XYZ file of C-alpha atoms in Angstrom:
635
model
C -47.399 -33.666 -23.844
C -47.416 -37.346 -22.934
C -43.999 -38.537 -22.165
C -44.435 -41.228 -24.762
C -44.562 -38.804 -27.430
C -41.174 -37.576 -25.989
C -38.416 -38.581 -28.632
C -35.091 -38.414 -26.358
C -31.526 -37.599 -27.973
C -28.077 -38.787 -26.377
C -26.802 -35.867 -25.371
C -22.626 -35.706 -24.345
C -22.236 -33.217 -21.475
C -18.946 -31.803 -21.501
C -18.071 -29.906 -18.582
C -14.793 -27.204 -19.296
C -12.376 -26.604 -16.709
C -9.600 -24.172 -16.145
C -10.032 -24.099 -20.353
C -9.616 -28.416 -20.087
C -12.703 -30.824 -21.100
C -13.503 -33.274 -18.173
C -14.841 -36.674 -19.581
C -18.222 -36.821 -20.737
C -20.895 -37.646 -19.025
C -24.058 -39.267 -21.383
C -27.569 -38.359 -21.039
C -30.908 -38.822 -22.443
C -32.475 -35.475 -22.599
C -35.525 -33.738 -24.363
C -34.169 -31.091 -27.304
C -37.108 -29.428 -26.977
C -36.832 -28.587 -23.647
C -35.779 -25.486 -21.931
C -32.508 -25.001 -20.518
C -33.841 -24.124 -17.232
C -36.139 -27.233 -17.222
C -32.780 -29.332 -18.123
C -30.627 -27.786 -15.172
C -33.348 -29.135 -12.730
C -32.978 -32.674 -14.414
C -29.707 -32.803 -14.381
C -29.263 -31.127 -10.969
C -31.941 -33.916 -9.430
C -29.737 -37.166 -10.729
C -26.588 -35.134 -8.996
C -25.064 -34.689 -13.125
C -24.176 -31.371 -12.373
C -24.540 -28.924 -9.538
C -25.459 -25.249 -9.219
C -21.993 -23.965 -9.750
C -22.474 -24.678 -13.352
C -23.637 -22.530 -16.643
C -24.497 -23.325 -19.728
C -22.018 -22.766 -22.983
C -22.957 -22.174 -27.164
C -19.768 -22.595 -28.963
C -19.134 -19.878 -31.316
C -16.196 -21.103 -32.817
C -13.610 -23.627 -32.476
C -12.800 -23.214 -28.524
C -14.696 -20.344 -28.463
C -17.899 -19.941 -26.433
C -20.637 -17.662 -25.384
C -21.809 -17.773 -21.924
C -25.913 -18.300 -21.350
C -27.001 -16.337 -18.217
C -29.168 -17.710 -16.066
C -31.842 -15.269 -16.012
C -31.678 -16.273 -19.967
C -32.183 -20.046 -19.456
C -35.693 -20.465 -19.530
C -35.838 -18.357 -23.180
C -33.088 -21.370 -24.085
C -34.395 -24.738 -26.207
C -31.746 -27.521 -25.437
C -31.125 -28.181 -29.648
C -30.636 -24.745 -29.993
C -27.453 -24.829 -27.408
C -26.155 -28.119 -28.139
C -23.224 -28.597 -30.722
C -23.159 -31.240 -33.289
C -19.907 -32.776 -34.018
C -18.813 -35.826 -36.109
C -22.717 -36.977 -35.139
C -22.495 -36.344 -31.032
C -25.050 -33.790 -29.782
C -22.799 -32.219 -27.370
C -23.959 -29.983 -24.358
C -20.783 -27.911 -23.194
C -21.081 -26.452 -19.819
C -18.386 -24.377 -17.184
C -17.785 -24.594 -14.207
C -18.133 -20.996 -12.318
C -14.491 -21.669 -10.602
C -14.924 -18.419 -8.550
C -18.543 -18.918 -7.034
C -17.570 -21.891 -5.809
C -14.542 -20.470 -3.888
C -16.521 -17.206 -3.060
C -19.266 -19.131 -1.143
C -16.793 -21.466 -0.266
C -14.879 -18.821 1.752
C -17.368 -15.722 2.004
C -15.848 -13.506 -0.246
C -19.072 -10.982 -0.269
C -18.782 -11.140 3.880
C -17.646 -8.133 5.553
C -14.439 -8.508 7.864
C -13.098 -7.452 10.807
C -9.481 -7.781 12.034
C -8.884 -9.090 15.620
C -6.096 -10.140 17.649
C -7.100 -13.491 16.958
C -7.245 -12.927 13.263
C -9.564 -11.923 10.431
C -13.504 -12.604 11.701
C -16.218 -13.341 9.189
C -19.162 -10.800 9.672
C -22.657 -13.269 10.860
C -24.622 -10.870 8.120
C -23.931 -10.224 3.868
C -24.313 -7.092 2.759
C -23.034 -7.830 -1.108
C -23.770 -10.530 -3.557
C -20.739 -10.400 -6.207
C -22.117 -11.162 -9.539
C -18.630 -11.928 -11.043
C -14.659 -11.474 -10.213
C -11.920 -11.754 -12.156
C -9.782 -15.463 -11.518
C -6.103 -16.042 -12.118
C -4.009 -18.823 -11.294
C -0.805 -18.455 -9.960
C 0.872 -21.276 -8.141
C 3.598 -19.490 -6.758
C 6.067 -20.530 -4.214
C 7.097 -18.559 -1.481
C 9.582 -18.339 1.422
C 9.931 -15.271 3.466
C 9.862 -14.000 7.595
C 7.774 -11.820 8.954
C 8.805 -9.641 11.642
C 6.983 -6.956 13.129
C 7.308 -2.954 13.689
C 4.878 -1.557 15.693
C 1.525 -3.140 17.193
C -0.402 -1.830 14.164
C 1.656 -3.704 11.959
C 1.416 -6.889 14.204
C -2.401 -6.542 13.600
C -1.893 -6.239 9.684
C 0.022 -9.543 9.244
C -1.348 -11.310 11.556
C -4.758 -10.794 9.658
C -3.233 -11.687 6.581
C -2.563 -7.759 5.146
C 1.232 -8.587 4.733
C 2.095 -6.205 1.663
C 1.091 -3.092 2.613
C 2.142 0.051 1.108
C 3.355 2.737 3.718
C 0.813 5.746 3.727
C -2.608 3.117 3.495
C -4.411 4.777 6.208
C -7.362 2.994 5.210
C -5.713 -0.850 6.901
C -3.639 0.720 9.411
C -7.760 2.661 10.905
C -8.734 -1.207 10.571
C -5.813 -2.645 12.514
C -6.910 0.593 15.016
C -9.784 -0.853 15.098
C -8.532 -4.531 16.116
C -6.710 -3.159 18.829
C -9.021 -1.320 20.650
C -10.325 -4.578 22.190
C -6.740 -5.839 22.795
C -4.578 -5.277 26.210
C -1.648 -3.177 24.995
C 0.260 -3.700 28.136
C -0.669 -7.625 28.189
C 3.423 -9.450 28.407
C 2.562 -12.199 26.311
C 1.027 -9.630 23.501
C 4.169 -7.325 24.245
C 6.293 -10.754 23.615
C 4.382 -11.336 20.421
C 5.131 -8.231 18.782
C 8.664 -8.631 19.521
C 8.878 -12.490 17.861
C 9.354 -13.683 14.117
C 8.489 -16.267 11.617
C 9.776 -17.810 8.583
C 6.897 -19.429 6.380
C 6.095 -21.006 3.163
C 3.462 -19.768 1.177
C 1.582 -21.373 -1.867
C -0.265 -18.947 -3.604
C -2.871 -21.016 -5.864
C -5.547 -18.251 -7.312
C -6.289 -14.615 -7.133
C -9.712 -13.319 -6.898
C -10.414 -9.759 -7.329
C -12.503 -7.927 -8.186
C -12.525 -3.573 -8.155
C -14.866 -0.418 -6.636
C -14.914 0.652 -10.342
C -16.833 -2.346 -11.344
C -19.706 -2.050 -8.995
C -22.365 -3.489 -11.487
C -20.714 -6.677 -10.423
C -21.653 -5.798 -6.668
C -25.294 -5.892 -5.100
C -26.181 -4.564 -2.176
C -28.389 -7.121 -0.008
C -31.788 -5.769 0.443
C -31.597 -6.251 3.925
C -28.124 -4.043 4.344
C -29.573 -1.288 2.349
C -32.452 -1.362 4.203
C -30.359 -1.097 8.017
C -28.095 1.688 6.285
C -31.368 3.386 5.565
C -32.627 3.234 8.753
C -29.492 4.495 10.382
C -29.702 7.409 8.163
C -33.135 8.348 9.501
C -32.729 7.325 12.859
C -32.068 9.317 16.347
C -28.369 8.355 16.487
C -27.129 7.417 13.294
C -23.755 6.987 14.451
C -24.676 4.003 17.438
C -26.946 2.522 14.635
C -23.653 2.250 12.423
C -21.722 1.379 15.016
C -23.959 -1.750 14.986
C -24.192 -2.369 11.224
C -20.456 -2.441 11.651
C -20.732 -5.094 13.909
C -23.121 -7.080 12.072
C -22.193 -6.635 8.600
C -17.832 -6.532 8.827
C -16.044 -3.130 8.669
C -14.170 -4.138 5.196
C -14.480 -5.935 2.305
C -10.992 -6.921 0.748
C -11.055 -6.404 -3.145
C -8.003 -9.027 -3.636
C -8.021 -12.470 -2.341
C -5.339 -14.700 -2.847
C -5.980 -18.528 -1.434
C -3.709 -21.144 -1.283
C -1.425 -22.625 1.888
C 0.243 -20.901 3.943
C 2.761 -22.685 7.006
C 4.606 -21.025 9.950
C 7.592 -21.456 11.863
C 9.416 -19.720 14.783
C 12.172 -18.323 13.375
C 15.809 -19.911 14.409
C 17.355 -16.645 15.150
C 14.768 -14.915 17.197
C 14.865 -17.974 19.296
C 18.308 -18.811 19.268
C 18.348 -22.345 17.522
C 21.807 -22.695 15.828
C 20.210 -25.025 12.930
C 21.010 -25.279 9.138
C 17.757 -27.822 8.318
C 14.809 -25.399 8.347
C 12.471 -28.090 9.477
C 14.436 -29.658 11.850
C 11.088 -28.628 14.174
C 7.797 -28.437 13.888
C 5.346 -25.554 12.724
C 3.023 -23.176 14.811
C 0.658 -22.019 12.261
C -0.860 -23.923 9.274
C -3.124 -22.512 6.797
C -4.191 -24.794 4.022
C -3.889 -28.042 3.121
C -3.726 -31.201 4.994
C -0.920 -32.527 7.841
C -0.755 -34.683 10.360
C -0.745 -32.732 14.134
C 2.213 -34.928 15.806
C 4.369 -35.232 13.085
C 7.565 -33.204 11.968
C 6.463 -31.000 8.996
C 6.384 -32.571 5.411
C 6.037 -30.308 2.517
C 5.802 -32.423 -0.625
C 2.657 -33.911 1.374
C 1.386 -30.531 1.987
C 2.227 -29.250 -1.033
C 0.026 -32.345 -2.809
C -2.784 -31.796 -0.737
C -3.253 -28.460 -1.924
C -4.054 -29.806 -5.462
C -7.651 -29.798 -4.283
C -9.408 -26.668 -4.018
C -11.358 -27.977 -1.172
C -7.601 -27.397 1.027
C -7.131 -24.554 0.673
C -7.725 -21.307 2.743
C -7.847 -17.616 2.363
C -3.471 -16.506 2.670
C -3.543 -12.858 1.771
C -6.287 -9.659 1.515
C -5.580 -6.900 -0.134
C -6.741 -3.589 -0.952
C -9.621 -3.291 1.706
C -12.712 -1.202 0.897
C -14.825 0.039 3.758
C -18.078 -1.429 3.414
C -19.614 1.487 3.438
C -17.983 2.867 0.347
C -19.041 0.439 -1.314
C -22.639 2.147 -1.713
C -23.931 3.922 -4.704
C -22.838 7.315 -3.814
C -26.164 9.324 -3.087
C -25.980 6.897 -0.572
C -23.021 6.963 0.511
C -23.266 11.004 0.997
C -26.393 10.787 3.068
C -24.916 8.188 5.491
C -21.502 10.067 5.990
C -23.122 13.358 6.822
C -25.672 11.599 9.121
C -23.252 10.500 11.406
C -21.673 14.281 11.286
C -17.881 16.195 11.279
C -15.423 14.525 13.570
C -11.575 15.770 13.926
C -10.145 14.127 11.444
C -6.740 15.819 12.475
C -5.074 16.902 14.967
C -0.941 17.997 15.410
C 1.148 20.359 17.048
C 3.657 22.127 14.959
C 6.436 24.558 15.810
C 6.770 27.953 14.755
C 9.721 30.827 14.691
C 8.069 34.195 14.838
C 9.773 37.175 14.354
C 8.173 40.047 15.474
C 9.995 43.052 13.766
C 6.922 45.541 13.311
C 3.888 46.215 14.747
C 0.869 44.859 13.846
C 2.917 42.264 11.227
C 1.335 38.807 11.211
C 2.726 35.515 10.686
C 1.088 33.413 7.932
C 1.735 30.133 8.927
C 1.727 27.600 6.207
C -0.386 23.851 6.542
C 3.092 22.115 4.975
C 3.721 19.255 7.494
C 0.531 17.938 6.997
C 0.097 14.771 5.155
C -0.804 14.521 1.594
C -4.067 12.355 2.318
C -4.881 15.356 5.015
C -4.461 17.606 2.833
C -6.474 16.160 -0.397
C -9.468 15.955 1.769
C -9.224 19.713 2.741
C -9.791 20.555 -0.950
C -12.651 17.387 -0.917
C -15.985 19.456 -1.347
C -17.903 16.322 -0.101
C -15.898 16.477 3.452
C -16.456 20.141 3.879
C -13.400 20.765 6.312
C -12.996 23.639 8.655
C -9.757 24.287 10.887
C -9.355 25.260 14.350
C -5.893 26.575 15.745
C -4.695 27.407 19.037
C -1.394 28.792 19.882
C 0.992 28.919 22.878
C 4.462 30.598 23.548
C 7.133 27.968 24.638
C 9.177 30.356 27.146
C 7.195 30.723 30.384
C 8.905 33.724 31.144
C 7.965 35.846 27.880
C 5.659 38.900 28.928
C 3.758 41.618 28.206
C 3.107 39.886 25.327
C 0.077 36.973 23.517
C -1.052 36.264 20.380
C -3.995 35.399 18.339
C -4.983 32.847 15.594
C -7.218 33.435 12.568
C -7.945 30.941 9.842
C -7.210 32.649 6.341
C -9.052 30.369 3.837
C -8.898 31.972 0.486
C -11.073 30.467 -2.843
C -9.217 26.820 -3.995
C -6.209 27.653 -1.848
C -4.682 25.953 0.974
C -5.630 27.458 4.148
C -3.417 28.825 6.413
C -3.190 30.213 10.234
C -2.565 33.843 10.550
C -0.520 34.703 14.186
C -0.541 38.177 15.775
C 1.365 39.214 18.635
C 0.178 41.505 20.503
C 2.671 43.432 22.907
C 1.588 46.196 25.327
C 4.290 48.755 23.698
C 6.253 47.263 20.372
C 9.758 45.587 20.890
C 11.395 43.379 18.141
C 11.161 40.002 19.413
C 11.755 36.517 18.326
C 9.378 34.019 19.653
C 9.377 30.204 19.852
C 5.495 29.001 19.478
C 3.512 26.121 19.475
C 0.769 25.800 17.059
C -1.937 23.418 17.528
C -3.942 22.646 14.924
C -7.311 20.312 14.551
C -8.985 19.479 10.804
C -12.681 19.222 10.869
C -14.606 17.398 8.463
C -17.245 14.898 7.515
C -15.503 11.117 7.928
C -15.820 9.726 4.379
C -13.759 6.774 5.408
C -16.011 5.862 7.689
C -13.694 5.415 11.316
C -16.140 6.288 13.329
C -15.773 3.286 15.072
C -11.896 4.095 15.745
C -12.056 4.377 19.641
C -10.235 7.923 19.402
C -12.633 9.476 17.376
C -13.806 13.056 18.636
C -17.310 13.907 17.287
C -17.920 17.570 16.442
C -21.080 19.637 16.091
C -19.921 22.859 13.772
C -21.840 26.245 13.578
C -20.925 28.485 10.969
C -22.531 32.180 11.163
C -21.556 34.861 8.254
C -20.411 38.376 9.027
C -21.744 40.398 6.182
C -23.595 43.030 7.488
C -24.387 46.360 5.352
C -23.213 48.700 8.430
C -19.747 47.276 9.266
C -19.476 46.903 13.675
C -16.594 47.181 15.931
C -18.761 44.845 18.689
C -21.249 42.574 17.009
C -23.604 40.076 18.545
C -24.159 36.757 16.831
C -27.031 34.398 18.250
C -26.735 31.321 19.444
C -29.316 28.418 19.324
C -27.497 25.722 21.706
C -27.928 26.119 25.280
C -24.495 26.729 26.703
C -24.855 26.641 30.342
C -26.199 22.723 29.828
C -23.209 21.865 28.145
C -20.834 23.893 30.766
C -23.092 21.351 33.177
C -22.398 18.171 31.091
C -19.038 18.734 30.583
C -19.455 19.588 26.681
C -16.219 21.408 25.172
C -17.044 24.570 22.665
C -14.901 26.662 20.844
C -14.715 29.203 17.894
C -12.348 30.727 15.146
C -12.843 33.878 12.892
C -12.152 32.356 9.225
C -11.059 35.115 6.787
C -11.457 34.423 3.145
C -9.259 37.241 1.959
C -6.304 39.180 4.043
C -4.980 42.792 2.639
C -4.198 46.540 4.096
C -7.938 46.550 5.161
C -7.461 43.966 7.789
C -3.842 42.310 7.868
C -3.368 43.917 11.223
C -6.559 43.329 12.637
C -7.157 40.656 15.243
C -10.642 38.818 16.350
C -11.791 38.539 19.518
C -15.093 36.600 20.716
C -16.541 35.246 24.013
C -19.269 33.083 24.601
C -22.282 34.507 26.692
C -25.730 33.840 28.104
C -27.979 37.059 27.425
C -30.213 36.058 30.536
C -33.196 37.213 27.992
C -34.995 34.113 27.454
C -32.343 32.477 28.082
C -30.510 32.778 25.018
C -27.021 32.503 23.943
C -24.721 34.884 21.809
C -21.396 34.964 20.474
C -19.468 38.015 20.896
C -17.435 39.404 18.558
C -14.810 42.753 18.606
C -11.989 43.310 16.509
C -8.904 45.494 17.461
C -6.382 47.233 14.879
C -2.783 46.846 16.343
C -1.517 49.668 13.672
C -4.107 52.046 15.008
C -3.866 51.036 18.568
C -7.624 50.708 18.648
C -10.909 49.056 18.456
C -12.120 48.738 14.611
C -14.832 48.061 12.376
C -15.001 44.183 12.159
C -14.481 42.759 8.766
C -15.947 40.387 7.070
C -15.442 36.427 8.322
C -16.616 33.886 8.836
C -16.984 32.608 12.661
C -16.892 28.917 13.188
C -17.958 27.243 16.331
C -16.995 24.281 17.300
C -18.928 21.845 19.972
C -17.083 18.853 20.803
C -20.074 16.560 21.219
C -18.019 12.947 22.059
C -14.628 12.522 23.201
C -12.423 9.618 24.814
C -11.654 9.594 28.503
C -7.926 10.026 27.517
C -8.747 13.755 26.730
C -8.390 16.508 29.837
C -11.541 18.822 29.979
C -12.181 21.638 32.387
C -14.262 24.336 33.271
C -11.744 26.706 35.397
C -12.830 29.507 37.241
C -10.173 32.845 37.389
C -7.938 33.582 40.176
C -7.573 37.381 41.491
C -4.243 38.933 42.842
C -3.574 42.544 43.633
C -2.596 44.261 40.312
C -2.648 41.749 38.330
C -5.210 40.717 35.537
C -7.781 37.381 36.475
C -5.679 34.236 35.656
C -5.661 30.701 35.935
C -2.508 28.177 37.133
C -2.851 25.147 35.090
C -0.284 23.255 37.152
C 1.606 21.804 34.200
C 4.870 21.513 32.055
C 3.031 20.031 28.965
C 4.003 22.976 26.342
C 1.447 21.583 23.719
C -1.211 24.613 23.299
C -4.833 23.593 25.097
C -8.400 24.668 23.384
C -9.508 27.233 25.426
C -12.700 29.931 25.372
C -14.650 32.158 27.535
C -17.830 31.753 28.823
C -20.051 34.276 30.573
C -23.169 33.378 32.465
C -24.179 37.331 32.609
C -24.097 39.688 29.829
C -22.536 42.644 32.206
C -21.247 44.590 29.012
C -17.399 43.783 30.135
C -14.636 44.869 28.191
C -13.847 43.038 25.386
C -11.527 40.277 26.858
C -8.697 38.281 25.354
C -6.786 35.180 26.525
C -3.440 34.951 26.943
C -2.273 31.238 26.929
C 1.401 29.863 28.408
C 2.696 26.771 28.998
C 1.503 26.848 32.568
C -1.049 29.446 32.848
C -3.899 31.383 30.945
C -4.356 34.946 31.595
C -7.126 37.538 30.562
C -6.050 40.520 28.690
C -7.533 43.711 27.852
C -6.515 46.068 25.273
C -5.750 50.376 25.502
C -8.193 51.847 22.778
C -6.428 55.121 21.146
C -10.188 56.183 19.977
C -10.570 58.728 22.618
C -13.542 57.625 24.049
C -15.049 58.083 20.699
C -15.659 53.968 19.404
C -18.524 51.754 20.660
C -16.734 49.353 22.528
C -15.105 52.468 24.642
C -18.679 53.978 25.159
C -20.374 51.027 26.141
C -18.494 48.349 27.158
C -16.595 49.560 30.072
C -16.728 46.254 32.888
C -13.581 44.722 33.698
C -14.121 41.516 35.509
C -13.878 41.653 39.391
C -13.172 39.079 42.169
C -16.834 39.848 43.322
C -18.051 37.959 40.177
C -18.597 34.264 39.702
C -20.024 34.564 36.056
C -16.609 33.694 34.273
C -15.175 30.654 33.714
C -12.699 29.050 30.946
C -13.124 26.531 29.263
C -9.746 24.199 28.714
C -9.888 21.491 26.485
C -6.850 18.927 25.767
């Protein structure tokens, strides 16, 4: 169409703000042309700018927003609003894109000791959030009670509810590059501030609301090809690194000013700014001059002042994924010890063959919710030591009894040579095992685990059963790779309440494959029995921190006295411990005893008269002539 055939209209662009009308700006424009086509018009003589969309009044003060996917199906006189004769065009400014790509909001973060870092790489676009104006005014002090809560406030997480594991792993997270022991970081934690805070607007936006959240093609596509990769845990390690470990849901911007607090410091003042400030965030002040708030307080009127004052409610970034997702990149990095505690426990030994049940209560309630998760798939390993050094003739076993959406529980036997009522004083160490679905990986205490389950369920029930083994354990006794194993019960009654477990770990020398043997021993009947039906769960600890102790210990031999091993310590907090054989010699089924200061092998008196299988064909005991034995201590 030639432009002279073009028949302009005055058009009066009203831009609304905060619900306000700015003055109007007046402009010739073609009716007849699309919105889209308008938007580049007015964009190229600088009328508007990106952050603006297009309005259609409904009713009096009430508006429909035009997307802008939907501009280009849009005629100008079909958007515009006549009113006593002005064509008026009514557009609004999109208050919180502006601040979100003002600020980053769909960045990843990371805390640090020197505070909150922007990730280099997005891996959202937000579509919307919700706004809200607050301007509220604020004086308070911060103090600080631990180094994890010196990390939280200092990255701008100030009101945190106790119990959020999810900020505390981040602040882990920021202090695992930070010298614990530095003085000046020691001196830090120990300091205080007053401040004043100006909270201007709240952004937000919520995990439930996801269709307001896209994932960047280029993060799905790295989270992808972590999934599929080698080692998907160093390949989210990186994406980590390059994408933020958090997004916070809850923003709050404004200005917010600090000052060394008078009686941390000793100044005997009554004017609060009777010295200068340490910290400013927001707004505009001078550097060399004593602090002014009405000036600061002004110069937060414009949005382009202020600064980012508060986060909260942090999302992993990686929960942020659709959830097929999200389950395929959890279980590709594998189970890690999510866990770990030492608990006491009385037990009273007042008949024999009576078990203890001892009951997961001490455990906390976030522990104990993903236990019953389905999507973690948790498994738990106990070990258990007496505290009295001097107790004898006397150890115990642990079995996990995990009955059908219950709460697990450890079952304890002791085992004496002849019965004697006895109250003993244990320790009980426990370790929950479990895909990560929080995603702290990254947390430099994290123990990866590799676990095995195998079934017992055969149709001829075994007192000395065989399982196979694919892993190669003789490389990992070499590389200093940790394994141990638990019988899990899923029921416990007369059949097997006084039944106890035993395995050891061995290398058949055929092929050079690998079993796990299994016996189990009836302390009513004072003999080997038929092994019930469990569950055995092994347990290879694939990456741990230097911090833990592993060992592989051979036995010691003394005249009348059972193989043993001095661990040279007082620490009464029970060690992981198994058995590994480099020659299947058919030995007698051996158990360990563990003290504080000392693990012991034990063997057991069968009452079968010679009659079982164990009794006819395993007959060894181990010798000093033999170097094919070695424990395995893990701490």
């Amino acid at each position: 169409m030639s432009s002279k055939k073009i028949k302009k209209i005055t058009i009066f662009i009203k831009i609304i703000n905060n619900l306000s009308l700015q003055k109007s700006i007046i402009k010739r424009l073609n009716p007849n042309d699309y919105l889209s086509d308008i938007r580049k018009e007015l964009i190229e003589h600088n009328v508007i700018n990106d952050m603006l969309i297009y309005l259609k009044e409904e009713n009096d003060e009430e508006f429909g927003e035009i997307e802008r996917e939907d501009e280009m199906n849009f005629l100008l006189k079909d958007t515009i609003t006549i009113k006593e004769g002005q064509n008026i065009l009514y557009l609004k400014r999109n208050y919180w894109k502006i601040l979100s790509n003002q600020f980053k909001l769909d960045y990843g973060r990371t805390m640090s000791i020197d505070g909150i870092k922007i990730a280099e790489k997005q891996a959202f676009i937000i579509n919307n959030c919700e706004l809200k104006e607050i301007n509220k005014y604020k004086k308070g002090r911060i103090e600080f009670e631990s180094k994890e809560d010196w990390m939280k406030k200092t990255n701008l997480f100030v009101d945190v509810e106790n119990g959020n594991n999810n900020i505390t792993n981040f602040a882990k997270f920021g202090l695992s590059v930070v010298n614990l022991h530095d003085k000046s970081f020691i001196n830090e934690i120990q300091s205080a501030y007053q401040y004043t805070e100006i909270g201007k607007v709240s952004l937000k936006f919520s995990k439930q609301n996801l269709e307001n959240l896209k994932l960047t093609d280029e993060f799905k596509n790295d989270v992808i090809d972590a999934i599929n990769s080698k080692n998907p845990r160093e390949r989210f390690k990186k994406i980590t690194k390059e994408y933020g470990q958090f997004i916070p849901t809850e923003i709050i911007l404004g200005g917010k000013v600090y000052f060394n607090d008078t009686d941390i410091i000793g100044e005997k003042s009554s004017k609060f700014y009777s010295f200068n400030y340490i910290r400013l965030l927001g707004g505009k002040h001078p550097d060399d001059e004593n602090f002014d708030e009405k000036n600061w307080i002004e110069s937060l009127k414009n949005y382009q002042n202020w600064e980012c004052i508060e986060f909260k409610n942090p999302l992993n970034i990686f929960h942020l994924l659709f959830d097929d997702l999200r389950k395929q990149a959890f279980k590709s990095i594998g189970k890690r010890i999510l866990y770990t505690s030492t608990e006491n426990c009385d037990y009273y030994l007042n008949e024999s063959g009576r078990h203890k049940n001892f009951e997961l209560k001490n455990i906390p309630q976030n522990i104990l919710e993903i236990i019953h998760d389905e999507e973690s798939d948790c498994d738990i390993f106990a070990t258990v030591v007496d505290t009295n050094a001097n107790s004898k003739k006397v150890f115990f076993n642990c079995q996990i009894l995990r009955k059908p959406n219950t709460k697990p529980s450890i079952i304890i036997h002791g085992i004496q040579k002849s019965f004697q009522k006895r109250r003993y004083n244990l320790k009980i160490k426990m370790m929950i095992i479990g895909y990560d679905k929080d995603f702290n990986f990254i947390l430099p205490d994290t123990i990866s685990v590799e676990l095995i389950k195998n079934v017992y369920d055969p149709q001829n029930l075994l007192e000395f059963y065989s399982i196979p083994l694919k892993q190669k354990l003789n490389s990992m006794v070499t590389n200093g790779i940790p394994f141990f194993g638990i019988p899990v019960l899923s029921n416990l009654d007369s059949s097997n309440k006084s039944i106890i477990i035993g395995h050891n770990f061995c290398n058949t020398l055929s092929s050079n494959d690998f079993n796990i043997d299994v016996y189990s021993y009836c302390l009513k009947k004072k003999r080997y029995d038929k092994l019930p039906h469990f569950v055995f769960c092994t347990i290879i600890i694939s990456d741990y921190p230097t911090s833990n102790f592993y060992a592989s210990l051979p036995f010691n031999f003394k005249f009348l006295r059972n193989p043993f091993i001095d661990l040279n310590t007082s620490n009464i907090s029970p060690k992981c411990v198994s058995l590994y054989l480099s020659k299947n010699n058919n030995y007698n089924p051996i158990f360990l005893s563990q003290k504080i200061n000392q693990i012991k092998i034990k063997y057991l008196n069968c009452k079968c008269k010679r009659t079982c299988f164990v009794c006819k064909n395993k007959k060894v005991k181990i010798s000093r002539n033999e170097s094919d034995i070695e424990c395995i201590v893990f701490d």
